Coordinates of C-alpha atoms in Angstrom, one line a residue:
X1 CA -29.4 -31.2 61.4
X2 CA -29.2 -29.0 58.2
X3 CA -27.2 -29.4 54.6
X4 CA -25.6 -27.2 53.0
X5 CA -25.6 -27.3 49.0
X6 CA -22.3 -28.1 46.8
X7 CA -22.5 -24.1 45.4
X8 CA -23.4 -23.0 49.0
X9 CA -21.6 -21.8 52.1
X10 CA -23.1 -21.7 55.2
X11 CA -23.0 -18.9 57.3
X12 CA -23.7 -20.0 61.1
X13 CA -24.9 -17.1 63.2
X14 CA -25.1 -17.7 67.5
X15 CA -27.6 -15.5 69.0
X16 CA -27.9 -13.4 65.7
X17 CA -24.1 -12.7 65.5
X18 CA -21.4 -14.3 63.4
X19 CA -19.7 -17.6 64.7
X20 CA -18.2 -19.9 61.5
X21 CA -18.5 -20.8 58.4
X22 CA -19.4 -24.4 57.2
X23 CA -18.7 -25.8 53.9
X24 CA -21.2 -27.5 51.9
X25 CA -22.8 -30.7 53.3
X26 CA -24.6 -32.3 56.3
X27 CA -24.2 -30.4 60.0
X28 CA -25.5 -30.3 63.2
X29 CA -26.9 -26.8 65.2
X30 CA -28.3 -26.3 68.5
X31 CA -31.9 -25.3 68.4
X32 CA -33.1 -21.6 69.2
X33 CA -29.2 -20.9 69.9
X34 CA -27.8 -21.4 66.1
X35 CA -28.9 -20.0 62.7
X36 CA -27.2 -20.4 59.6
X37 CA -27.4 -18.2 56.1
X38 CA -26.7 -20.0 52.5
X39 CA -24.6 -17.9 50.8
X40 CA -24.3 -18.9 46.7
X41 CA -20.3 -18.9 46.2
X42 CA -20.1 -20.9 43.4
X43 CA -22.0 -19.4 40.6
X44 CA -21.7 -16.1 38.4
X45 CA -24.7 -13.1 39.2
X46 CA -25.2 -10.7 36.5
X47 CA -26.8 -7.1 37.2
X48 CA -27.4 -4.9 34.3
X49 CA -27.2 -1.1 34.5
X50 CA -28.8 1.1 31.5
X51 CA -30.3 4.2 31.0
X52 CA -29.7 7.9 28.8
X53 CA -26.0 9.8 29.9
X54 CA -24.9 12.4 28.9
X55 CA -21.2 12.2 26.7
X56 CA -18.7 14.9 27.1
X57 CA -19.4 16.6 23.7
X58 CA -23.1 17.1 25.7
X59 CA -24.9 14.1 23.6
X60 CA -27.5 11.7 24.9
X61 CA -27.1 8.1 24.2
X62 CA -28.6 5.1 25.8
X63 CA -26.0 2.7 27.2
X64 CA -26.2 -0.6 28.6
X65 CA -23.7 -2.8 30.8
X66 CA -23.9 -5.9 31.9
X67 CA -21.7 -6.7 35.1
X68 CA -20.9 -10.6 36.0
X69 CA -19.3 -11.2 39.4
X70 CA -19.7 -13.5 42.2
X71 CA -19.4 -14.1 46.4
X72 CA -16.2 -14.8 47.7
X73 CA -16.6 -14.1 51.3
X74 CA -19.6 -14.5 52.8
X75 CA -19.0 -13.0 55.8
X76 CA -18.4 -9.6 54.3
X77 CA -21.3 -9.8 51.9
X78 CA -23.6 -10.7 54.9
X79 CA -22.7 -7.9 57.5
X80 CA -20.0 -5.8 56.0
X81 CA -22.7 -3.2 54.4
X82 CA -26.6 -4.1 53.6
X83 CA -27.4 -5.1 50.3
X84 CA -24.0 -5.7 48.8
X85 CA -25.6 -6.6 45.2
X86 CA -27.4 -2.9 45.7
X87 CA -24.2 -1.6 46.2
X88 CA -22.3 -2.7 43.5
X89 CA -25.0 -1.6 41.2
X90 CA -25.0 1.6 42.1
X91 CA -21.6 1.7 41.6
X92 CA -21.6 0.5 37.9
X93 CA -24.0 2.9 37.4
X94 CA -22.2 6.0 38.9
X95 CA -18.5 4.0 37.1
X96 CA -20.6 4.3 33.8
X97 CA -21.7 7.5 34.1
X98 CA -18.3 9.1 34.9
X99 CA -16.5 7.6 31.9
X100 CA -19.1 8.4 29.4
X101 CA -19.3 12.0 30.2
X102 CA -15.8 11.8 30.0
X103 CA -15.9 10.4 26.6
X104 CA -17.4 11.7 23.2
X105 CA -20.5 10.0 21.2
X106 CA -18.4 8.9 18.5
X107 CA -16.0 6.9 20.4
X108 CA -19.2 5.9 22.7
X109 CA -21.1 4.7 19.8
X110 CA -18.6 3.1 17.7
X111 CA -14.3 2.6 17.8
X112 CA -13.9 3.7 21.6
X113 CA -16.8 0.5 23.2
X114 CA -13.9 -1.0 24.6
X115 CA -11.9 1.8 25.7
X116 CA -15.3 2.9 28.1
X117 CA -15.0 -0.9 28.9
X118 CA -12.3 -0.7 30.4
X119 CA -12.1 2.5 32.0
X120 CA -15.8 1.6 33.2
X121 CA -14.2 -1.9 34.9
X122 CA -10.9 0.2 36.4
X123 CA -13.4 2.8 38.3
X124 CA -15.7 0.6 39.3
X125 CA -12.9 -1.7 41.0
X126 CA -11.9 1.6 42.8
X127 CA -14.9 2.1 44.1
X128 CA -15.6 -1.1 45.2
X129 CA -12.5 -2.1 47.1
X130 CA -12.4 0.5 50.2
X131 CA -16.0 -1.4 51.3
X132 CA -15.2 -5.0 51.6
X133 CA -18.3 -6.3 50.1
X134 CA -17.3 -9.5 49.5
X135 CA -17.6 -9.2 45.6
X136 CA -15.4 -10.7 42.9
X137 CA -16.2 -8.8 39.6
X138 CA -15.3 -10.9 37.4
X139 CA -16.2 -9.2 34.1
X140 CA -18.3 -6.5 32.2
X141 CA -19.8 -6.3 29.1
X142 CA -20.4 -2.8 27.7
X143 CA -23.5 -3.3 24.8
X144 CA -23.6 -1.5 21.9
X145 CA -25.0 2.0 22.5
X146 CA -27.9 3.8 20.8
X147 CA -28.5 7.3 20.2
X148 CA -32.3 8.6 20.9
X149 CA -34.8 7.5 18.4
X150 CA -35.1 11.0 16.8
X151 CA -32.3 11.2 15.7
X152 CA -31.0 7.2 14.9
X153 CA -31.1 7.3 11.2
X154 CA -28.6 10.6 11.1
X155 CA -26.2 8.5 13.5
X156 CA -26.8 5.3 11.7
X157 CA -25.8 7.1 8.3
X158 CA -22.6 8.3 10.2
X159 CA -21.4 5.0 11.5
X160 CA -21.9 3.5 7.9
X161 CA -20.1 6.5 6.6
X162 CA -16.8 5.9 9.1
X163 CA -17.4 2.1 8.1
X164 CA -16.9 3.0 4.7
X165 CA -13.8 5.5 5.5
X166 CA -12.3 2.3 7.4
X167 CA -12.9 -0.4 4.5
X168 CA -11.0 2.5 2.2
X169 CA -8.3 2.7 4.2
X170 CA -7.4 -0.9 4.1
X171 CA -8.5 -1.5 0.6
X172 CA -5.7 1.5 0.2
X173 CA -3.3 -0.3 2.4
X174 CA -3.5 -3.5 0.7
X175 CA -3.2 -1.7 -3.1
X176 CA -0.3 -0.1 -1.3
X177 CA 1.1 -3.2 -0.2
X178 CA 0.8 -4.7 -3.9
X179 CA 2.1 -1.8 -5.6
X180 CA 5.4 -1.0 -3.5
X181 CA 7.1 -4.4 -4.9
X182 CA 6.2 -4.0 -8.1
X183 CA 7.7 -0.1 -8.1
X184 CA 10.6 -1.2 -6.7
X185 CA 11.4 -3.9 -9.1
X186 CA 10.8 -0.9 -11.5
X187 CA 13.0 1.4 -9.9
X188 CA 15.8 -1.3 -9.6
X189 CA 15.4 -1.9 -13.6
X190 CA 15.5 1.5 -14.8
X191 CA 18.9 2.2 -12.5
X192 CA 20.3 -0.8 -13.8
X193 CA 19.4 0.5 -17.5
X194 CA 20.5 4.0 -17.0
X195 CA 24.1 2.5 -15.5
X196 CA 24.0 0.5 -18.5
X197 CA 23.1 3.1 -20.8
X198 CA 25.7 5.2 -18.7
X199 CA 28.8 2.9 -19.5
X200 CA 27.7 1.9 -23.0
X201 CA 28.0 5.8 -23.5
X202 CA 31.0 6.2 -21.9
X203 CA 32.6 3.0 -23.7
X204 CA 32.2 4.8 -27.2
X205 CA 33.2 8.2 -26.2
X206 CA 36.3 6.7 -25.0
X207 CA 36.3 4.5 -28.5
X208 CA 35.8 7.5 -30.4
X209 CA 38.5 9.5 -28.9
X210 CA 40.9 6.7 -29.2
X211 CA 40.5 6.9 -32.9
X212 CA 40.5 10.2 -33.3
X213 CA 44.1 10.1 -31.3
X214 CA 45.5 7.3 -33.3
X215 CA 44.1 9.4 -36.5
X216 CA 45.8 12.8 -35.3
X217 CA 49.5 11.2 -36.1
X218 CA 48.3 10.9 -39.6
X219 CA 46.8 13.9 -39.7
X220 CA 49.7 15.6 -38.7
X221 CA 52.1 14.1 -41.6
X222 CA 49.4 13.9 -44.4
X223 CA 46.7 16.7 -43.4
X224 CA 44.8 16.5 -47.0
X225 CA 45.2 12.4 -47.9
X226 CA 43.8 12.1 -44.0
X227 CA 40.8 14.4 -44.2
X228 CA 39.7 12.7 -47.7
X229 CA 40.2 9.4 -46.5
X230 CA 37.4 10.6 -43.1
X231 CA 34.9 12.0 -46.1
X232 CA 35.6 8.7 -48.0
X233 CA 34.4 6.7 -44.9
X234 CA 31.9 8.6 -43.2
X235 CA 29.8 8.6 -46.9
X236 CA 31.0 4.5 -47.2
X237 CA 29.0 4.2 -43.7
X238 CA 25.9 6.3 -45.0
X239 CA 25.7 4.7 -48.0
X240 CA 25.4 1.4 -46.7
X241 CA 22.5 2.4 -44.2
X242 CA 20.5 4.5 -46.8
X243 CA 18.3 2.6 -49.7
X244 CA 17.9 5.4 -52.0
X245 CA 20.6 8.3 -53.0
X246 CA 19.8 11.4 -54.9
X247 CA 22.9 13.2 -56.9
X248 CA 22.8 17.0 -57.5
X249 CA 23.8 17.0 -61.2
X250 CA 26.5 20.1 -61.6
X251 CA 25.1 23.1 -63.8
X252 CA 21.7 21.2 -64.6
X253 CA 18.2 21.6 -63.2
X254 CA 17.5 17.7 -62.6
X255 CA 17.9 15.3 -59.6
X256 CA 19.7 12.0 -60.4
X257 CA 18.2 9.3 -58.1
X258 CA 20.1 6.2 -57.5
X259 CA 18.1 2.8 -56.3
X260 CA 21.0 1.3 -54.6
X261 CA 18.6 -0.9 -52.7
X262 CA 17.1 -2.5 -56.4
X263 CA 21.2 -2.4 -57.5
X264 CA 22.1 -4.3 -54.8
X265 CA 19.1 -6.5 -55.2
X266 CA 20.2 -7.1 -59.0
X267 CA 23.7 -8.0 -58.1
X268 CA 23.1 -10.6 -55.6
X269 CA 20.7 -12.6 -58.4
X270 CA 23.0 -12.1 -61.0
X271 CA 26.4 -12.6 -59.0
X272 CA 26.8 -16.3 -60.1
X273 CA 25.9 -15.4 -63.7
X274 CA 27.1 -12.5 -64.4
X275 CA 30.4 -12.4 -66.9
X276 CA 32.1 -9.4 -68.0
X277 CA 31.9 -8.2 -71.6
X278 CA 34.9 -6.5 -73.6
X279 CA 34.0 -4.0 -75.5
X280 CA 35.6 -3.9 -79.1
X281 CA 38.1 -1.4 -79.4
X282 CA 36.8 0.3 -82.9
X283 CA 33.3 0.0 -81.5
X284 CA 35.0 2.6 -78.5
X285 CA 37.2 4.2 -81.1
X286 CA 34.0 4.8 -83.2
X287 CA 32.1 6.1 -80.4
X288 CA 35.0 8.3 -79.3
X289 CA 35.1 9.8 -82.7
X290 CA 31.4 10.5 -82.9
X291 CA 31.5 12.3 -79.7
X292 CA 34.5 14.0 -81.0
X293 CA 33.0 14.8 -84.3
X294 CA 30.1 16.2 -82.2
X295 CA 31.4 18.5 -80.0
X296 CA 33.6 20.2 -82.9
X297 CA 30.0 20.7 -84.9
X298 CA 28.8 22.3 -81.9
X299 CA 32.1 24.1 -81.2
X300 CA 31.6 25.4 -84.8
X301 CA 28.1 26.5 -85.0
X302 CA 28.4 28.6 -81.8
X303 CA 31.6 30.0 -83.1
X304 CA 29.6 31.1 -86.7
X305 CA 26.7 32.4 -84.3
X306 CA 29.4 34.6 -82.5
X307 CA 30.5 36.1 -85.9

C-alpha cells in the first residue's frame, strides 16, 4: 500500500513505463511490478532568471525575472522531455533576452517594465507550447533593473531627472485644468460686455440721429434761431458739468474767472432767505448820471488832447 498527498498526484509506472494516474490518497500496488512518481500539482514553483543583456541601443543592464507556474499534467512533465523545470528556464532566459535587446535602456530601466513584461510572458508562451511540458505559467514578475555599478549614479540622476519632467507635466495639467474655467468665464464676460457696449453705442447713435432729424425741420424754416438755440444748449450742458469758467474779457488783457461751483454753493444756503432788494430809482438815476457825467469828461479831455 502507498498514499498519495492532498497536493500530490501519483504517477503509477508498470515495468518502468506509464500505466495511470491516481489521485491523492491511500492505494494498493503490486510489488516489483508497480512504481509510482509524486508529482506536486497543487502548489505554485518559482524560478528566477537574471543576469547582464545587452538592450537594443547596445547598453548593459542587469535584469531579473521571476517566473511562477505550476504542473498540470504529470504525465507530460514526467516523460514528455527531461527536466521540464530546466526547460522552462532556459526559455525565460532566451524570452528575456530577445525582448530586451529589442528594447532600449530607458524604457528597460524605467516607463517601458511592463511593456518587457509582457512581451517577455507572450514569447515565452510561444516557446513553450510546441513541447508539451506539462507547465502552466501562471505569471512573471519583471524586477526593477539596474544599470552596471560604474555607471549607477549617471542613470540614477537620469531617472530622477524624467521623474521630475513627469511630476511637471501633471502639475501643468492640473494648473491647466484650473485655469481653462476661470478663462472661459472671462471670455464669456468680456463678449457679453463688448455686445453690451456694442448696443449701448448703437442705441445713442440711433438717438442722436433721431434728433438731429427731428431738428433738420427746424432748421430748414428758421436756419439762424435753430443754430443759436444748439450753441445755447450745448454751452447749458457744459456749464452744468464744469465747476469753474474763465471769460475772455473783449479788448482787455485779464481773465475773468467765474466760481460757479462756490455760486451755486451760495445759492442753495441762502435760497430760503434770500429776498430781492429794489433799488431806488434816483439812487439808479444818480448813478446813471455819474456815469454819464463821466464819460463826457473823458469824451472832452481826449477831444482837447486831439486839438
Amino acid at each position: 500500500f502507498y498514499t498519495v498527498k492532498e497536493a500530490d498526484r501519483g504517477v503509477v509506472l508498470r515495468f518502468g513505463q506509464f500505466h495511470s494516474l491516481v489521485e491523492s490518497g491511500l492505494h494498493w500496488r503490486p510489488v516489483f511490478i508497480d512504481s509510482v512518481e509524486h508529482v506536486d500539482v497543487n502548489n505554485i514553483r518559482s524560478d528566477k532568471t537574471d543576469g547582464y543583456m545587452l538592450t537594443q541601443d547596445e547598453n548593459v543592464v542587469r535584469v531579473e525575472l521571476d517566473v511562477q507556474y505550476r504542473v498540470v499534467d504529470p504525465r507530460s512533465y514526467l516523460f514528455n522531455v527531461e527536466d521540464a523545470d530546466g526547460v522552462l528556464s532556459r526559455a525565460t532566459d532566451s524570452a528575456l533576452r530577445y525582448v530586451v535587446g529589442h528594447t532600449t535602456m530607458d524604457e528597460v530601466l524605467t516607463r517601458g517594465r511592463e511593456e518587457v513584461r509582457a512581451n517577455t510572458l507572450e514569447m515565452l508562451e510561444k516557446t513553450m507550447n510546441p513541447y508539451t511540458v506539462g507547465l502552466q505559467i501562471v505569471d512573471i514578475n519583471l524586477l526593477p533593473a539596474r544599470p552596471p555599478e560604474a555607471v549607477k549614479d549617471a542613470f540614477d540622476d537620469a531617472i530622477s531627472a524624467q521623474e521630475d519632467e513627469e511630476r511637471f507635466i501633471r502639475e501643468a495639467e492640473a494648473y491647466a485644468r484650473e485655469v481653462e474655467p476661470l478663462a472661459r468665464g472671462q471670455v464669456r464676460r468680456m463678449l457679453q460686455e463688448a455686445q453690451a457696449y456694442r448696443e449701448q453705442i448703437i442705441l445713442e447713435a440711433q438717438g442722436e440721429v433721431a434728433r438731429f432729424e427731428e431738428l433738420l425741420p427746424q432748421y430748414q424754416n428758421a436756419p439762424e434761431v435753430t443754430r443759436e438755440r444748439i450753441y445755447l444748449d450745448t454751452l447749458q450742458d457744459l456749464y452744468a458739468k464744469t465747476p469753474k469758467v474763465l471769460v475772455d474779457v473783449e479788448g482787455g488783457n485779464n481773465m475773468m474767472y467765474l466760481p460757479l461751483e462756490k455760486l451755486l454753493e451760495k445759492q442753495g444756503r441762502n435760497t430760503n432767505t434770500f429776498s430781492p432788494t429794489r433799488v431806488p430809482e434816483n439812487v439808479s438815476g444818480g448813478s446813471s448820471n455819474s456815469g454819464s457825467e463821466s464819460q463826457n469828461t473823458r469824451s472832452s479831455n481826449r477831444s482837447g488832447g486831439r486839438n
